[in-house]
Short mmCIF file of C-alpha atoms in Angstrom, two decimals:
data_model
loop_
_atom_site.label_atom_id
_atom_site.label_comp_id
_atom_site.label_asym_id
_atom_site.label_seq_id
_atom_site.Cartn_x
_atom_site.Cartn_y
_atom_site.Cartn_z
CA MET A 1226 -6.31 10.45 13.63
CA ASN A 1227 -5.70 6.65 13.61
CA ALA A 1228 -4.64 5.29 10.22
CA ILE A 1229 -6.92 1.88 10.84
CA ILE A 1230 -10.16 1.19 12.13
CA SER A 1231 -11.68 -2.09 13.36
CA ALA A 1232 -14.64 -3.95 11.91
CA PRO A 1233 -16.73 -2.95 14.84
CA GLU A 1234 -15.88 0.53 14.64
CA LEU A 1235 -16.54 0.57 11.15
CA ALA A 1236 -20.05 -0.71 11.60
CA GLY A 1237 -20.79 2.07 13.92
CA ALA A 1238 -19.50 4.65 11.59
CA LEU A 1239 -21.74 3.22 8.88
CA ALA A 1240 -24.75 3.29 11.13
CA GLY A 1241 -24.14 6.89 12.42
CA ALA A 1242 -24.32 10.49 10.90
CA GLY A 1243 -21.89 11.16 8.07
CA PRO A 1244 -20.80 7.48 7.15
CA PRO A 1245 -17.47 7.11 5.31
CA VAL A 1246 -17.06 6.34 1.68
CA LEU A 1247 -16.17 2.68 1.17
CA LEU A 1248 -13.55 1.53 -1.30
CA ASP A 1249 -13.04 -2.09 -2.25
CA VAL A 1250 -9.22 -2.52 -3.50
CA ARG A 1251 -9.03 -6.10 -3.67
CA TRP A 1252 -5.61 -7.02 -5.55
CA GLN A 1253 -2.95 -9.79 -5.33
CA LEU A 1254 0.41 -9.87 -7.03
CA SER A 1255 -0.29 -12.94 -9.15
CA THR A 1256 0.47 -14.13 -12.56
CA ALA A 1257 -0.84 -16.85 -14.87
CA LYS A 1258 0.56 -20.19 -14.00
CA ALA A 1259 1.83 -22.94 -16.05
CA THR A 1260 -1.23 -24.94 -15.42
CA GLY A 1261 -3.31 -21.98 -17.17
CA GLU A 1262 -4.85 -20.83 -13.99
CA PRO A 1263 -6.07 -17.22 -14.62
CA PRO A 1264 -4.72 -14.47 -12.69
CA PHE A 1265 -6.62 -13.05 -9.56
CA ASP A 1266 -9.66 -11.01 -10.76
CA GLY A 1267 -10.21 -8.42 -7.99
CA ARG A 1268 -13.47 -7.04 -9.82
CA ALA A 1269 -14.92 -10.45 -10.00
CA ALA A 1270 -14.27 -10.95 -6.29
CA TYR A 1271 -15.97 -7.65 -5.56
CA GLU A 1272 -19.01 -8.75 -7.55
CA ALA A 1273 -19.32 -11.93 -5.69
CA GLY A 1274 -19.69 -9.87 -2.36
CA HIS A 1275 -18.65 -6.72 -0.90
CA LEU A 1276 -19.41 -4.34 2.07
CA PRO A 1277 -22.69 -2.55 1.60
CA GLY A 1278 -22.17 0.47 -0.52
CA ALA A 1279 -18.66 -0.19 -1.30
CA VAL A 1280 -17.18 0.78 -4.78
CA PHE A 1281 -14.56 -1.25 -6.38
CA VAL A 1282 -11.26 0.42 -7.31
CA ASP A 1283 -8.90 -1.33 -9.74
CA LEU A 1284 -5.17 -0.73 -8.27
CA ASP A 1285 -3.55 -1.67 -11.73
CA GLU A 1286 -5.54 0.92 -13.83
CA GLU A 1287 -6.61 3.48 -11.24
CA LEU A 1288 -3.91 3.46 -8.52
CA ALA A 1289 -1.12 3.00 -10.79
CA SER A 1290 -0.01 3.75 -14.51
CA ALA A 1291 1.20 1.48 -16.96
CA PRO A 1292 4.39 -0.60 -16.14
CA GLY A 1293 7.60 0.80 -17.48
CA GLY A 1294 10.85 2.55 -16.80
CA HIS A 1295 9.45 3.77 -13.52
CA GLY A 1296 8.69 0.37 -12.28
CA ARG A 1297 5.57 -2.16 -12.29
CA HIS A 1298 3.32 0.14 -10.44
CA PRO A 1299 4.39 3.86 -11.13
CA LEU A 1300 2.20 6.77 -9.72
CA PRO A 1301 -1.05 6.99 -11.42
CA ASP A 1302 -2.04 9.74 -13.58
CA LEU A 1303 -3.56 12.24 -11.36
CA ALA A 1304 -6.39 13.02 -13.45
CA VAL A 1305 -7.32 9.09 -13.83
CA PHE A 1306 -6.82 8.78 -10.15
CA GLY A 1307 -8.97 11.85 -9.13
CA ALA A 1308 -11.82 10.78 -11.59
CA ALA A 1309 -11.95 7.33 -10.22
CA MET A 1310 -11.98 8.92 -6.66
CA ARG A 1311 -15.05 11.14 -7.41
CA ARG A 1312 -16.84 8.25 -9.14
CA ALA A 1313 -16.60 6.45 -6.00
CA GLY A 1314 -18.18 9.33 -4.12
CA VAL A 1315 -14.79 10.61 -2.49
CA SER A 1316 -14.99 14.39 -1.37
CA PHE A 1317 -12.83 16.26 0.81
CA GLY A 1318 -15.17 16.65 3.57
CA THR A 1319 -16.28 12.95 3.88
CA PRO A 1320 -14.36 10.25 5.69
CA VAL A 1321 -13.04 7.30 3.64
CA VAL A 1322 -12.32 3.70 4.66
CA VAL A 1323 -10.45 1.44 2.35
CA TYR A 1324 -10.25 -2.37 2.43
CA ASP A 1325 -9.08 -5.19 0.52
CA GLY A 1326 -9.10 -9.10 0.83
CA GLY A 1327 -7.12 -9.24 4.00
CA MET A 1328 -3.59 -8.71 3.09
CA GLY A 1329 -3.73 -5.17 3.36
CA TRP A 1330 -1.51 -4.15 0.54
CA GLY A 1331 -3.87 -3.02 -1.81
CA ALA A 1332 -5.94 -1.04 0.58
CA ALA A 1333 -2.72 0.61 1.86
CA ARG A 1334 -1.61 1.84 -1.59
CA ALA A 1335 -5.06 3.56 -1.94
CA TRP A 1336 -4.72 4.91 1.56
CA TRP A 1337 -1.15 6.24 0.87
CA LEU A 1338 -2.37 7.97 -2.49
CA LEU A 1339 -5.23 9.54 -0.87
CA ARG A 1340 -3.23 10.80 1.92
CA TRP A 1341 -0.33 12.01 -0.42
CA THR A 1342 -2.83 13.80 -2.70
CA GLY A 1343 -4.30 15.73 0.37
CA HIS A 1344 -7.44 13.80 1.59
CA PRO A 1345 -7.56 14.59 5.37
CA ASP A 1346 -9.53 11.59 6.76
CA VAL A 1347 -8.64 8.13 5.29
CA ARG A 1348 -8.38 4.65 7.17
CA VAL A 1349 -7.83 1.13 6.30
CA LEU A 1350 -10.05 -1.60 7.75
CA ASP A 1351 -7.71 -3.55 9.79
CA GLY A 1352 -7.78 -7.31 8.78
CA GLY A 1353 -9.61 -6.47 5.63
CA LEU A 1354 -12.78 -8.29 4.36
CA PRO A 1355 -12.26 -11.24 6.55
CA SER A 1356 -12.59 -9.18 9.63
CA TRP A 1357 -16.08 -8.11 8.60
CA GLU A 1358 -18.92 -9.84 10.49
CA GLY A 1359 -21.93 -7.85 8.84
CA PRO A 1360 -23.79 -8.76 5.70
CA LEU A 1361 -22.23 -8.41 2.27
CA GLU A 1362 -24.02 -7.22 -1.08
CA THR A 1363 -23.50 -8.00 -4.64
CA SER A 1364 -25.22 -4.87 -6.19
CA VAL A 1365 -23.00 -2.19 -7.58
CA PRO A 1366 -23.73 1.12 -6.05
CA GLN A 1367 -24.04 4.35 -7.90
CA PRO A 1368 -22.90 7.19 -5.31
CA ALA A 1369 -23.18 11.01 -6.01
CA GLU A 1370 -20.10 12.31 -7.66
CA GLY A 1371 -17.39 13.49 -4.97
CA ASP A 1372 -15.56 16.65 -5.39
CA PHE A 1373 -11.97 15.28 -4.45
CA VAL A 1374 -9.30 16.71 -6.66
CA PRO A 1375 -5.73 15.31 -5.80
CA GLU A 1376 -3.14 17.62 -4.76
CA PRO A 1377 0.22 15.91 -4.35
CA GLY A 1378 2.11 16.84 -1.08
CA ALA A 1379 5.58 18.08 -1.26
CA ALA A 1380 6.72 15.45 1.24
CA GLY A 1381 6.07 11.67 1.55
CA LEU A 1382 7.38 10.68 -1.87
CA LEU A 1383 10.95 9.35 -2.83
CA ASP A 1384 12.59 8.74 -6.11
CA ALA A 1385 15.71 6.53 -6.88
CA ASP A 1386 18.22 9.20 -5.88
CA GLY A 1387 16.25 10.18 -2.76
CA ALA A 1388 15.94 6.58 -1.63
CA ALA A 1389 19.80 6.03 -2.19
CA ALA A 1390 20.41 9.30 -0.10
CA LEU A 1391 18.11 8.47 2.76
CA ALA A 1392 19.94 4.95 2.94
CA ARG A 1393 22.88 6.78 4.05
CA SER A 1394 21.32 9.80 6.00
CA GLY A 1395 18.30 8.12 7.81
CA VAL A 1396 16.50 4.83 7.64
CA LEU A 1397 15.36 3.18 4.35
CA LEU A 1398 13.37 -0.05 4.97
CA ASP A 1399 12.92 -2.75 2.52
CA ALA A 1400 9.57 -4.30 2.92
CA ARG A 1401 10.02 -7.32 0.79
CA ALA A 1402 10.36 -10.70 2.04
CA GLY A 1403 13.96 -11.56 3.43
CA GLU A 1404 15.04 -13.85 0.69
CA ARG A 1405 14.30 -11.35 -1.93
CA TYR A 1406 16.24 -8.67 0.09
CA ARG A 1407 19.21 -11.10 0.38
CA GLY A 1408 19.32 -11.86 -3.36
CA GLU A 1409 18.52 -15.45 -2.90
CA VAL A 1410 15.62 -15.58 -5.10
CA GLU A 1411 13.87 -12.96 -7.59
CA PRO A 1412 10.84 -14.20 -9.18
CA ILE A 1413 10.04 -10.87 -10.91
CA ASP A 1414 12.67 -8.37 -11.39
CA ARG A 1415 15.98 -8.41 -13.50
CA VAL A 1416 18.32 -8.93 -10.57
CA GLY A 1417 17.88 -10.02 -6.74
CA GLY A 1418 19.27 -7.90 -3.66
CA HIS A 1419 18.70 -4.42 -2.14
CA ILE A 1420 19.52 -0.93 -2.35
CA PRO A 1421 22.92 -0.48 -0.58
CA GLY A 1422 22.16 0.72 3.01
CA ALA A 1423 18.68 -0.40 3.19
CA VAL A 1424 17.57 -2.31 6.28
CA SER A 1425 15.42 -5.80 5.77
CA ALA A 1426 11.88 -5.20 7.46
CA PRO A 1427 9.27 -7.52 5.83
CA THR A 1428 6.00 -5.94 6.21
CA THR A 1429 4.42 -9.52 6.79
CA GLU A 1430 5.92 -9.23 10.22
CA ASN A 1431 3.74 -6.06 10.95
CA VAL A 1432 0.60 -8.20 11.16
CA GLY A 1433 -0.63 -11.21 13.19
CA ALA A 1434 -1.75 -14.54 11.82
CA ASP A 1435 -5.17 -12.86 11.46
CA GLY A 1436 -4.04 -10.05 9.19
CA ARG A 1437 -4.65 -7.33 11.56
CA PHE A 1438 -1.72 -4.85 12.49
CA LEU A 1439 0.16 -5.69 15.73
CA PRO A 1440 -0.46 -3.42 18.56
CA ALA A 1441 1.04 -0.04 18.13
CA GLY A 1442 3.30 -0.53 21.27
CA GLU A 1443 4.65 -3.80 19.66
CA LEU A 1444 5.18 -1.98 16.10
CA VAL A 1445 7.07 0.96 17.88
CA ALA A 1446 9.45 -1.82 19.55
CA ARG A 1447 9.92 -3.33 15.99
CA PHE A 1448 11.01 -0.59 14.20
CA LYS A 1449 13.11 0.84 17.07
CA GLU A 1450 15.03 -2.60 16.78
CA LEU A 1451 15.44 -1.79 13.07
CA GLY A 1452 16.82 1.52 13.83
CA VAL A 1453 13.80 3.74 13.39
CA SER A 1454 13.24 6.82 15.40
CA ARG A 1455 11.06 9.71 15.36
CA SER A 1456 14.24 12.03 15.01
CA SER A 1457 15.60 10.68 11.82
CA PRO A 1458 13.91 10.48 8.33
CA VAL A 1459 12.35 7.17 7.40
CA GLY A 1460 11.47 5.79 3.83
CA VAL A 1461 10.17 2.48 2.66
CA TYR A 1462 10.50 0.54 -0.67
CA CYS A 1463 9.29 -2.84 -1.73
CA GLY A 1464 9.11 -4.50 -5.15
CA SER A 1465 6.69 -1.67 -6.73
CA GLY A 1466 5.34 0.40 -4.17
CA VAL A 1467 2.46 -1.80 -2.97
CA SER A 1468 3.55 -3.68 -0.05
CA GLY A 1469 5.94 -0.79 0.81
CA ALA A 1470 2.61 1.29 1.43
CA HIS A 1471 1.55 -1.17 3.81
CA GLU A 1472 4.77 -0.71 5.71
CA VAL A 1473 4.25 2.99 5.67
CA LEU A 1474 0.77 2.47 6.95
CA ALA A 1475 2.34 0.32 9.93
CA LEU A 1476 4.82 3.02 10.61
CA ALA A 1477 1.77 5.42 10.94
CA VAL A 1478 0.07 3.04 13.40
CA ALA A 1479 3.29 3.40 15.23
CA GLY A 1480 3.32 7.02 15.11
CA VAL A 1481 6.27 7.37 12.88
CA PRO A 1482 5.84 9.31 9.28
CA ALA A 1483 7.78 7.71 6.53
CA ALA A 1484 8.10 8.31 2.75
CA LEU A 1485 7.50 5.82 0.02
CA TYR A 1486 9.84 4.99 -2.89
CA VAL A 1487 7.09 4.15 -5.43
CA GLY A 1488 9.21 2.80 -8.14
CA SER A 1489 10.85 0.83 -5.70
CA TRP A 1490 12.94 -2.40 -6.59
CA SER A 1491 11.27 -2.86 -9.76
CA GLU A 1492 12.60 0.56 -11.06
CA TRP A 1493 15.85 0.48 -9.33
CA SER A 1494 16.93 -3.04 -10.60
CA SER A 1495 15.93 -2.09 -14.16
CA ASP A 1496 18.86 0.37 -14.25
CA PRO A 1497 22.30 -1.55 -14.70
CA GLY A 1498 24.04 1.54 -13.48
CA ARG A 1499 22.43 1.36 -9.99
CA PRO A 1500 24.31 -0.53 -7.35
CA VAL A 1501 23.19 -3.81 -6.03
CA ALA A 1502 23.74 -5.30 -2.49
CA VAL A 1503 23.17 -8.96 -1.66
CA GLY A 1504 23.19 -10.84 1.54
CA PRO A 1505 22.06 -9.83 4.96
CA ASP A 1506 24.19 -6.93 5.45
CA PRO A 1507 22.57 -3.64 4.31
CA GLN A 1508 25.92 -2.59 2.65
#
């Protein structure tokens, strides 16, 4: 099953029998600025207009637990996550389509969590809300309660030690901007740089100017140049397990399964005992 769906395909699915559940996960990594500008409010954006029938899901509250020693966006409490999914109408037997404001990061986080916890049919709207040409609505739907109960899989998840080992035994991709990987700037975490052995692979390079993923063949070629093959294990990390989920999604489009280090650099760099590499060289 393809991991993404185009806006025309989604319109057709919504008009057909057994339409998908729609989840709106608008989110941005933003902080209040010195000018006093408030941080991005995904719920307010949702209430101003969303796909008909879509239910808002709060990434910070429902797709992650509170920031702490395991990073800025640790795995959510599964009871909280499961309750949020059932409230949105998610059931095992119903397809799910997730979208966000266009960057794809928030939607990918929801996609990854649902897939990792056992949902068999989840896709991301390619290009997000800007790709949708149909009507929007402002009313908040009240779907029937779903039956989805998350059951984490044995594969697909890395911890810090697993990420370090994979950087030596397979391919560990760093989905952040290149300047953060090289340690030239670090606007958020304690120290800049990357996990020794990780390869720089900004996930922003997986999409075109319109926010849609590059064709699968181009993604295959890109990841091959980065050392990725279907014969060796692949893992991804980022700052806090959000943009990294977007790279895992891009790899899925390319036909390559990959694990996600959810704690990512925000967890790794918080421990002074863990090694840090800087510069363009993986080591």
